[in-house]
Coordinates of C-alpha atoms in Angstrom, one line a residue:
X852 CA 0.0 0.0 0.0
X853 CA 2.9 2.6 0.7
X854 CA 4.3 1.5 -2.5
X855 CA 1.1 2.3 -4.5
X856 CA 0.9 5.8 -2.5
X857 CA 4.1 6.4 -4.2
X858 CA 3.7 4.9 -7.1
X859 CA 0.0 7.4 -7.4
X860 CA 1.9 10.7 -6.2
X861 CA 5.0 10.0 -8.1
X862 CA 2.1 9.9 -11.4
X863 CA 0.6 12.4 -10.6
X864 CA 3.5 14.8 -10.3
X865 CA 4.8 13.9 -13.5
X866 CA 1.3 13.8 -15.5
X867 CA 1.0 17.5 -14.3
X868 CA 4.9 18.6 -15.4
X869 CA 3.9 17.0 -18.7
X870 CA 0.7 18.8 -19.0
X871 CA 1.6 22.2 -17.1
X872 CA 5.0 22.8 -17.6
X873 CA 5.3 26.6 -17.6
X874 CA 2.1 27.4 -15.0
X875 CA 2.9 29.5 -12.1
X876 CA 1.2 26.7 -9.9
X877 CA 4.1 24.3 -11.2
X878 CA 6.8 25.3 -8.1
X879 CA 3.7 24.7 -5.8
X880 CA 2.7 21.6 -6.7
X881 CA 6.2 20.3 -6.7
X882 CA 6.3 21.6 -3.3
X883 CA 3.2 20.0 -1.7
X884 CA 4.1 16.8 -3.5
X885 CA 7.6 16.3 -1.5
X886 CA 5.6 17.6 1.7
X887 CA 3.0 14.9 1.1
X888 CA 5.6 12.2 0.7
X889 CA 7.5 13.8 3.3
X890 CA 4.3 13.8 5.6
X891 CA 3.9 10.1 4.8
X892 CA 7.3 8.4 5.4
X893 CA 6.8 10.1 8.5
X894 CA 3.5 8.0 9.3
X895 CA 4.9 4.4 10.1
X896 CA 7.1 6.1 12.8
X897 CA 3.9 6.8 15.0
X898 CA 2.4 3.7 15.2
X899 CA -1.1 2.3 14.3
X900 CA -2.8 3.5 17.7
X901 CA -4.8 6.6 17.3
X902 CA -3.0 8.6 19.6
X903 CA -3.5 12.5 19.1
X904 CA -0.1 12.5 17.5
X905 CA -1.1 10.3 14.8
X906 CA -4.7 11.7 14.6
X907 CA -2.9 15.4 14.0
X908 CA -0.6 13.8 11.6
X909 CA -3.5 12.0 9.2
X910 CA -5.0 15.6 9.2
X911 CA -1.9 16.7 7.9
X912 CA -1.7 14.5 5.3
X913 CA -5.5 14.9 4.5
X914 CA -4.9 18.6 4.3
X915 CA -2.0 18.6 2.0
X916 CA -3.5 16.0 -0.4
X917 CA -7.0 18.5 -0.4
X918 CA -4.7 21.1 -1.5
X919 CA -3.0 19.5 -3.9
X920 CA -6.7 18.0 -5.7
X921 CA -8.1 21.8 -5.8
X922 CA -4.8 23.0 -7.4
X923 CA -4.7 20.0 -9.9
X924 CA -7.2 17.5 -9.7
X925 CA -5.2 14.3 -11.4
X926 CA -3.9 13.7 -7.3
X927 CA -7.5 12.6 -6.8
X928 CA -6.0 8.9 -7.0
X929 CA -3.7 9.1 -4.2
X930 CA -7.4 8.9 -2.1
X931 CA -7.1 4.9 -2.2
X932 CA -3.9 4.7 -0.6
X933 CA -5.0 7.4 2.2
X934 CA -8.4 5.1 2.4
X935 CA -6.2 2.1 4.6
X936 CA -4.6 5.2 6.1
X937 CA -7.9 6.3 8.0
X938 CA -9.2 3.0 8.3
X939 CA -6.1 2.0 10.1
X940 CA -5.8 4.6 12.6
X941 CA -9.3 5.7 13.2
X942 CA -12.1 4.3 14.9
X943 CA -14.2 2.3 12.5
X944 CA -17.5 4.9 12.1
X945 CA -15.0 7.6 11.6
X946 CA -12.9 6.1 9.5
X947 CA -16.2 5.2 6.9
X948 CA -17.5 8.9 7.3
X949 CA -13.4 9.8 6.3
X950 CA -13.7 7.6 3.5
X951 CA -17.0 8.9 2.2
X952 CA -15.8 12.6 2.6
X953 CA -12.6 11.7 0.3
X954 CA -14.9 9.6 -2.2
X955 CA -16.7 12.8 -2.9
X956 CA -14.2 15.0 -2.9
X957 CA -12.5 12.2 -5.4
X958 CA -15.7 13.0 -7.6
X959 CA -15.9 16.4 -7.5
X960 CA -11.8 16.4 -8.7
X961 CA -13.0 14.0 -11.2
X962 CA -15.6 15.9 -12.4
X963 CA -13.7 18.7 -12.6
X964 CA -10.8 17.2 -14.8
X965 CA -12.9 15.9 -17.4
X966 CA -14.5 19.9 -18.1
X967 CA -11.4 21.0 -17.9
X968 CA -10.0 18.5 -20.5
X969 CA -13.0 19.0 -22.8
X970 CA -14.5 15.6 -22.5
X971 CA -18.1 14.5 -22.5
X972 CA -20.3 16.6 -19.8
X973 CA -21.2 13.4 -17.8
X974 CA -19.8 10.1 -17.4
X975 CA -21.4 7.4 -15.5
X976 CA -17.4 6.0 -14.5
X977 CA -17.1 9.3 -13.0
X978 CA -19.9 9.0 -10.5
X979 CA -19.5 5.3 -9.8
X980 CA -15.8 4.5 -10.2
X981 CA -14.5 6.4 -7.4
X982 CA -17.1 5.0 -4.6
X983 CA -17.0 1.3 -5.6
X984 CA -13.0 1.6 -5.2
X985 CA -13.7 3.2 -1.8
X986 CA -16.2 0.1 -1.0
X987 CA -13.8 -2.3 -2.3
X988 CA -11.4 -1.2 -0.2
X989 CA -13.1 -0.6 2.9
X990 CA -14.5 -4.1 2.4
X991 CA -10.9 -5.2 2.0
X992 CA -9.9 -3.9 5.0
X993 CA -12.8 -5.0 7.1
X994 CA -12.8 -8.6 6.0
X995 CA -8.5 -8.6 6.9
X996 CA -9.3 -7.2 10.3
X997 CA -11.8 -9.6 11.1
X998 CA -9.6 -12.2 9.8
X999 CA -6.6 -11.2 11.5
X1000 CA -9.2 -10.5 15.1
X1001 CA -10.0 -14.2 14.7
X1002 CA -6.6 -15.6 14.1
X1003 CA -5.7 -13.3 16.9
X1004 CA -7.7 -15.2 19.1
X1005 CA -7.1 -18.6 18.3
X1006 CA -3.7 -18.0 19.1
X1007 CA -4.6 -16.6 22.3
X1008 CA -6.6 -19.8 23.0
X1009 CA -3.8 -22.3 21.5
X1010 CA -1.5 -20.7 24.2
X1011 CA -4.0 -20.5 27.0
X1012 CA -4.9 -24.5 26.4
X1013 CA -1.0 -25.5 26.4
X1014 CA -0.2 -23.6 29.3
X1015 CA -3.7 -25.0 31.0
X1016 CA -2.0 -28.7 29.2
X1017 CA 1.5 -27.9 30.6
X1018 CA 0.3 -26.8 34.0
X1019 CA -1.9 -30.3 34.1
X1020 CA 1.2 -32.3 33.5
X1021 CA 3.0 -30.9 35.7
X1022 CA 0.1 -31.4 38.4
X1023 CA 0.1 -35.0 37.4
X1024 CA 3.8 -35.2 37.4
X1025 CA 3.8 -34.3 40.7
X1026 CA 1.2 -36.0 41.7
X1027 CA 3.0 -38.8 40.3
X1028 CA 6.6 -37.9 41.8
X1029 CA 4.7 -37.4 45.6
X1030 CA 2.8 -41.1 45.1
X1031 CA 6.5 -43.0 44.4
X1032 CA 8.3 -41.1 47.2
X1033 CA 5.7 -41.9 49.5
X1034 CA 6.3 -46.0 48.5
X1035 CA 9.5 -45.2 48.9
X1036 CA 9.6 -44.1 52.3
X1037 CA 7.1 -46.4 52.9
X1038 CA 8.4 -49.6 52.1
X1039 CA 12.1 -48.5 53.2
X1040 CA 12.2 -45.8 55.8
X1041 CA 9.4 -46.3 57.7
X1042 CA 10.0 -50.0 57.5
X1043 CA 13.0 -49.5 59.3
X1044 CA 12.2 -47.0 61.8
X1045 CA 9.4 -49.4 62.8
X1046 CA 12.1 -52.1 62.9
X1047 CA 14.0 -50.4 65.1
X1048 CA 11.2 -49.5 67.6
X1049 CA 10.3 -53.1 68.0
X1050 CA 13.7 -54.2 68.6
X1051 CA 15.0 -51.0 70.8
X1052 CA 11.4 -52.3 72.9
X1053 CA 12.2 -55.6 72.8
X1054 CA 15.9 -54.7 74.5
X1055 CA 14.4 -52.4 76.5
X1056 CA 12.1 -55.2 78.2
X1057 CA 14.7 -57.8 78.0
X1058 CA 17.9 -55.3 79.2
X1059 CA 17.7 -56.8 83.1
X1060 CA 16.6 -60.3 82.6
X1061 CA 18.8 -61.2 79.5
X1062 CA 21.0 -58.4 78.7
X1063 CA 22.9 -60.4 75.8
X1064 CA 19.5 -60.9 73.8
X1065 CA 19.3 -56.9 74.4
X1066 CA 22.2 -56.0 73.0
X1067 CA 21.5 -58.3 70.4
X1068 CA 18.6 -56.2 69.4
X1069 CA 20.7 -53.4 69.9
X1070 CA 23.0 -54.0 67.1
X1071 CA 20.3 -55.3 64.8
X1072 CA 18.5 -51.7 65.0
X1073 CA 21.8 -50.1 64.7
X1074 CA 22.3 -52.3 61.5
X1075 CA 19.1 -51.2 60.5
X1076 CA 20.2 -48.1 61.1
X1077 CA 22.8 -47.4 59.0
X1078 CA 20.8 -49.6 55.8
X1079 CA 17.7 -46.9 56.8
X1080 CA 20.7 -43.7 56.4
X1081 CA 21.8 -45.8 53.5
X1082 CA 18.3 -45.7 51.9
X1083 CA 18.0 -41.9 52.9
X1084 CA 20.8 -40.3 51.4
X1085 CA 19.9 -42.3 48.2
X1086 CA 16.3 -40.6 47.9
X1087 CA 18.0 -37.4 48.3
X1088 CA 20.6 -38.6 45.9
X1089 CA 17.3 -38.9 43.5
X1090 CA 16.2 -35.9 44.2
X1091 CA 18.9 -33.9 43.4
X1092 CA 18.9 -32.0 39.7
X1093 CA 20.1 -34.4 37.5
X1094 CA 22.8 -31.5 36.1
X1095 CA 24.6 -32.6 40.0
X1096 CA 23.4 -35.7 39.8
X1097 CA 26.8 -37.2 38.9
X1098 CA 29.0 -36.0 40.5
X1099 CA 29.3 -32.8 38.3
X1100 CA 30.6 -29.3 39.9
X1101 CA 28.4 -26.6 40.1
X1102 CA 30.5 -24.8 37.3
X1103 CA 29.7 -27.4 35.2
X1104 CA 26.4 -27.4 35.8
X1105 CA 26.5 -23.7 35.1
X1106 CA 28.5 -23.9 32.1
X1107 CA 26.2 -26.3 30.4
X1108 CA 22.6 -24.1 30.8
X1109 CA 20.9 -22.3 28.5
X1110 CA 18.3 -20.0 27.2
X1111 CA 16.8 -21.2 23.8
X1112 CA 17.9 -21.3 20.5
X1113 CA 17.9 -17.4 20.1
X1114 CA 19.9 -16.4 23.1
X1115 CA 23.8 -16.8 23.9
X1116 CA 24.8 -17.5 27.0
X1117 CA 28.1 -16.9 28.7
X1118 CA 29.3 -18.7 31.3
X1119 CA 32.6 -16.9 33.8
X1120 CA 34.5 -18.2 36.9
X1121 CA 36.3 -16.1 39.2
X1122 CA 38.0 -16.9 42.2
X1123 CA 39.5 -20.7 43.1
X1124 CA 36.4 -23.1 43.6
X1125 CA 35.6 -24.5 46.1
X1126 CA 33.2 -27.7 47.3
X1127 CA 30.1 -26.0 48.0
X1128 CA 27.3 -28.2 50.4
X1129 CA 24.6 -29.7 48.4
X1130 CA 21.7 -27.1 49.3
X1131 CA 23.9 -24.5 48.2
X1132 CA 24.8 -26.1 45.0
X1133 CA 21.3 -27.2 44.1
X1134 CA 19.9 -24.1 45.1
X1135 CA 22.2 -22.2 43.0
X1136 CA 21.8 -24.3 40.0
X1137 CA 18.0 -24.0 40.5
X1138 CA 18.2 -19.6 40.6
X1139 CA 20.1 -19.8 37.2
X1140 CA 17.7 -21.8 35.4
X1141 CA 14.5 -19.8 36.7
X1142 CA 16.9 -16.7 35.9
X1143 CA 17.1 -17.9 32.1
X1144 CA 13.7 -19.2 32.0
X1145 CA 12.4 -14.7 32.5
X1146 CA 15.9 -14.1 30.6
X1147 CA 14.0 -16.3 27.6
X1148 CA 10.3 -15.4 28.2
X1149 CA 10.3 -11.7 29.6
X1150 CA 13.2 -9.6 28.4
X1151 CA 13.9 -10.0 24.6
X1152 CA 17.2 -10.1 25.1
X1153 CA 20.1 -11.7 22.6
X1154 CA 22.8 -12.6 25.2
X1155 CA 22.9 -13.5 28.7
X1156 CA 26.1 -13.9 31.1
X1157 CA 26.6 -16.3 33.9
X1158 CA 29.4 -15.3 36.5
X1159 CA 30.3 -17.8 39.7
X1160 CA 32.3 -15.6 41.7
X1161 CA 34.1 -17.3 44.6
X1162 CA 35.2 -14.6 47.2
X1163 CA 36.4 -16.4 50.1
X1164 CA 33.4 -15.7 52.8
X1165 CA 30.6 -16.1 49.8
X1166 CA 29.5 -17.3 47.1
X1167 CA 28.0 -15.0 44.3
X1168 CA 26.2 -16.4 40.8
X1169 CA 25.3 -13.2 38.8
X1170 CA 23.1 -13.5 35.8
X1171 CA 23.1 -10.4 33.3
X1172 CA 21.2 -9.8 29.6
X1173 CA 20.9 -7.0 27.6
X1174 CA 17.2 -6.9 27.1
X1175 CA 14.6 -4.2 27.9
X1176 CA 14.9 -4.3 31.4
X1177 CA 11.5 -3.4 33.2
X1178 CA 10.6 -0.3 36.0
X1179 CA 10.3 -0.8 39.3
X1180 CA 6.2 -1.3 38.8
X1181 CA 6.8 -4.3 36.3
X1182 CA 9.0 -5.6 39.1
X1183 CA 6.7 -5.6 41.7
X1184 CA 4.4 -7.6 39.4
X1185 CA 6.9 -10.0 38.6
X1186 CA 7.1 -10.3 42.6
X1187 CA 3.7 -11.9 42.1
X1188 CA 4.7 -14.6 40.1
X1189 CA 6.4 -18.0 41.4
X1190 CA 9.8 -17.2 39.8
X1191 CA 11.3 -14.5 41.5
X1192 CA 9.8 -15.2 45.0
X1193 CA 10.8 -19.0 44.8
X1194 CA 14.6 -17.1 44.5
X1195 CA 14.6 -15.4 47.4
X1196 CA 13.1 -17.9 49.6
X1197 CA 15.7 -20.5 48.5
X1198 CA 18.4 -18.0 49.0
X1199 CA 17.1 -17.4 52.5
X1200 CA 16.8 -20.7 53.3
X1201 CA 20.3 -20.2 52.8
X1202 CA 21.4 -16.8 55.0
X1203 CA 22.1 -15.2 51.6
X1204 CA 20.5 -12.3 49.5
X1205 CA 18.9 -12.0 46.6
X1206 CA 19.2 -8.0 44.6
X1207 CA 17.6 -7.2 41.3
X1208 CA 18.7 -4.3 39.6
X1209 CA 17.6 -3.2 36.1
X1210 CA 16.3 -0.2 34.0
X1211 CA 13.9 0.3 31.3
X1212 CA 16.1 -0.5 28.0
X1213 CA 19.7 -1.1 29.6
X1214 CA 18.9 -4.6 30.7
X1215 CA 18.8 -7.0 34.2
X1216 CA 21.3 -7.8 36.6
X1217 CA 20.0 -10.5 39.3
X1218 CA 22.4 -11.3 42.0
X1219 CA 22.4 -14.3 44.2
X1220 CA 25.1 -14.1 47.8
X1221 CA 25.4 -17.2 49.3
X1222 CA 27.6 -17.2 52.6
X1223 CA 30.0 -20.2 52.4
X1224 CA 30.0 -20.5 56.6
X1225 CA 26.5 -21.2 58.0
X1226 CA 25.1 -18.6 59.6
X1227 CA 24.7 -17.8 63.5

């Protein structure tokens, strides 16, 4: 459509340098031709919402091209291409009124060229042409809105039903994930601990008649024991992320993340490593990949660093993109959400802190402090 505004002003220009090339109107048309192209490169730049900006601008344009029909009347065609022009920025009912104003304007200049060029007093293409266009077009435009409405919201549900479907397997998952730990502990932990409390009773009853069958049962609960810590430290074995899972630092871990196909991430170790307890490690491990998960959903950004900083008293895991950042209101509704409070409680958990510092257009820094000595 800009194209054929051009294309239609670029015609018309030279139609009337062809025609008029000596007329003392010449310099002016020349002159409102560049500001009506001028005016309309100038459109994209504001946007499609009919702000008052925009609203004074199509005026403009309006203006200029009503001008330019009085003082030669072969511009009338430039009409079609301002047609999508109102119908795109104003509300619908103004934008047909618009349209119907320009259609009879486009006459009149019609009209008007053909007595000036000697033709035939009336023809019927000069009364009907210009209004079926406008219809055409309008009805053009009407039918790609509605079409584009419609797709509009059939993407809207096909995302609302796979988040609803991801949410649900998740649920299930858990579900799922809570129904085999609880066999677990049931047929091993709590298997044992009820060992152990008939056998610690059994001693307990037989410690002053038969103290050798007592500490008999003694050291079969304390057997049971240590197959009940065995059993323990491999459930939380299982439950660790599977990133740790094998024995894999957490620079490793860190090194191997990322943030989709459209996002480079940068991974940076300072300081001498050191072994970190598992809580720390998991919980570290956990901050980055809900960090890159907003990093990849929220802040359009291309690249994203990663920087483990060991500084002898603390640990520090920095994550960093150059995105759009968000203001201190879009913060506090991200606060809302799971990610960012699901941070700070695991960091707590911890004796650390958790800072957030961004700005509109400059990007996000989230920083996570981990002391390395418990705290007091």
């Amino acid at each position: 459509m800009h194209t054929a505004f051009f294309l239609l002003l670029g015609a018309s220009v030279a139609r009337f340098l062809l025609r008029h090339p000596d007329e003392p109107r010449t310099p002016w048309i020349i002159a409102l031709g560049i500001t009506l192209a001028l005016l309309y490169v100038l459109g994209p730049a504001l946007g499609a919402a009919p702000t008052l900006r925009r609203l004074i601008w199509l005026g403009l344009v309006v203006a200029v091209w009503v001008v330019l029909v009085v003082l030669a009347p072969s511009f009338a065609w430039c009409a079609v291409p301002l047609f999508y022009t109102a119908l795109r920025t104003l509300p619908p009912r103004a934008a047909v009124v618009l349209v119907a104003l320009l259609t009879v304007f486009v006459v009149a200049a019609q009209l008007r060229l053909a007595q000036a060029t000697g033709s035939e007093p009336f023809d019927p293409n000069l009364l009907l042409a210009p209004p079926a266009v406008a219809a055409l077009a309008t009805a053009v435009f009407v039918h790609m809105e509605r079409q584009a409405a419609a797709q509009r919201t059939l993407i809207d549900d096909l995302i609302r039903t796979r988040r609803e479907l991801a949410a649900t397997e998740r649920r299930a998952g858990t579900l799922a994930e809570r129904q085999r730990l609880s066999m677990e502990i049931h047929d091993t932990l709590a298997q044992h601990l009820s060992s152990q409390q008939m056998l610690l009773q059994a001693a307990e009853r037989t410690w002053d008649t038969d103290p050798g069958t007592a500490r008999a049962h003694v050291r079969t609960a304390t057997d049971i024991t240590a197959r009940g810590l065995a059993e323990a430290r491999r459930l939380v074995h299982d439950l660790a992320p599977p990133e740790l899972a094998e024995g894999a630092g957490l620079p490793d871990a860190l090194r191997a993340l990322g943030a989709g196909p459209d996002i480079e991430v940068r991974f940076h170790l300072e300081g001498a490593p050191v072994r970190l307890p598992d809580r720390a490690e998991q919980a570290l491990l956990r901050i980055a990949q809900g960090a890159l998960a907003n990093v990849r959903e929220h802040s359009g950004a291309r690249t994203a660093a990663l920087t483990l900083s060991f500084l002898g008293d603390q640990v520090v895991l920095d994550v960093a993109d150059d995105g759009h950042g968000f203001t201190q209101l879009r913060a506090a509704a991200g606060e809302r959400g799971h990610g960012l409070p699901a941070m700070r409680a695991r960091v707590r958990q911890l004796g650390g802190t958790l800072t957030i510092e961004s700005t509109a257009g400059e990007g996000t820094v989230l920083s996570a402090s981990i002391p390395l000595e418990p705290t007091p």
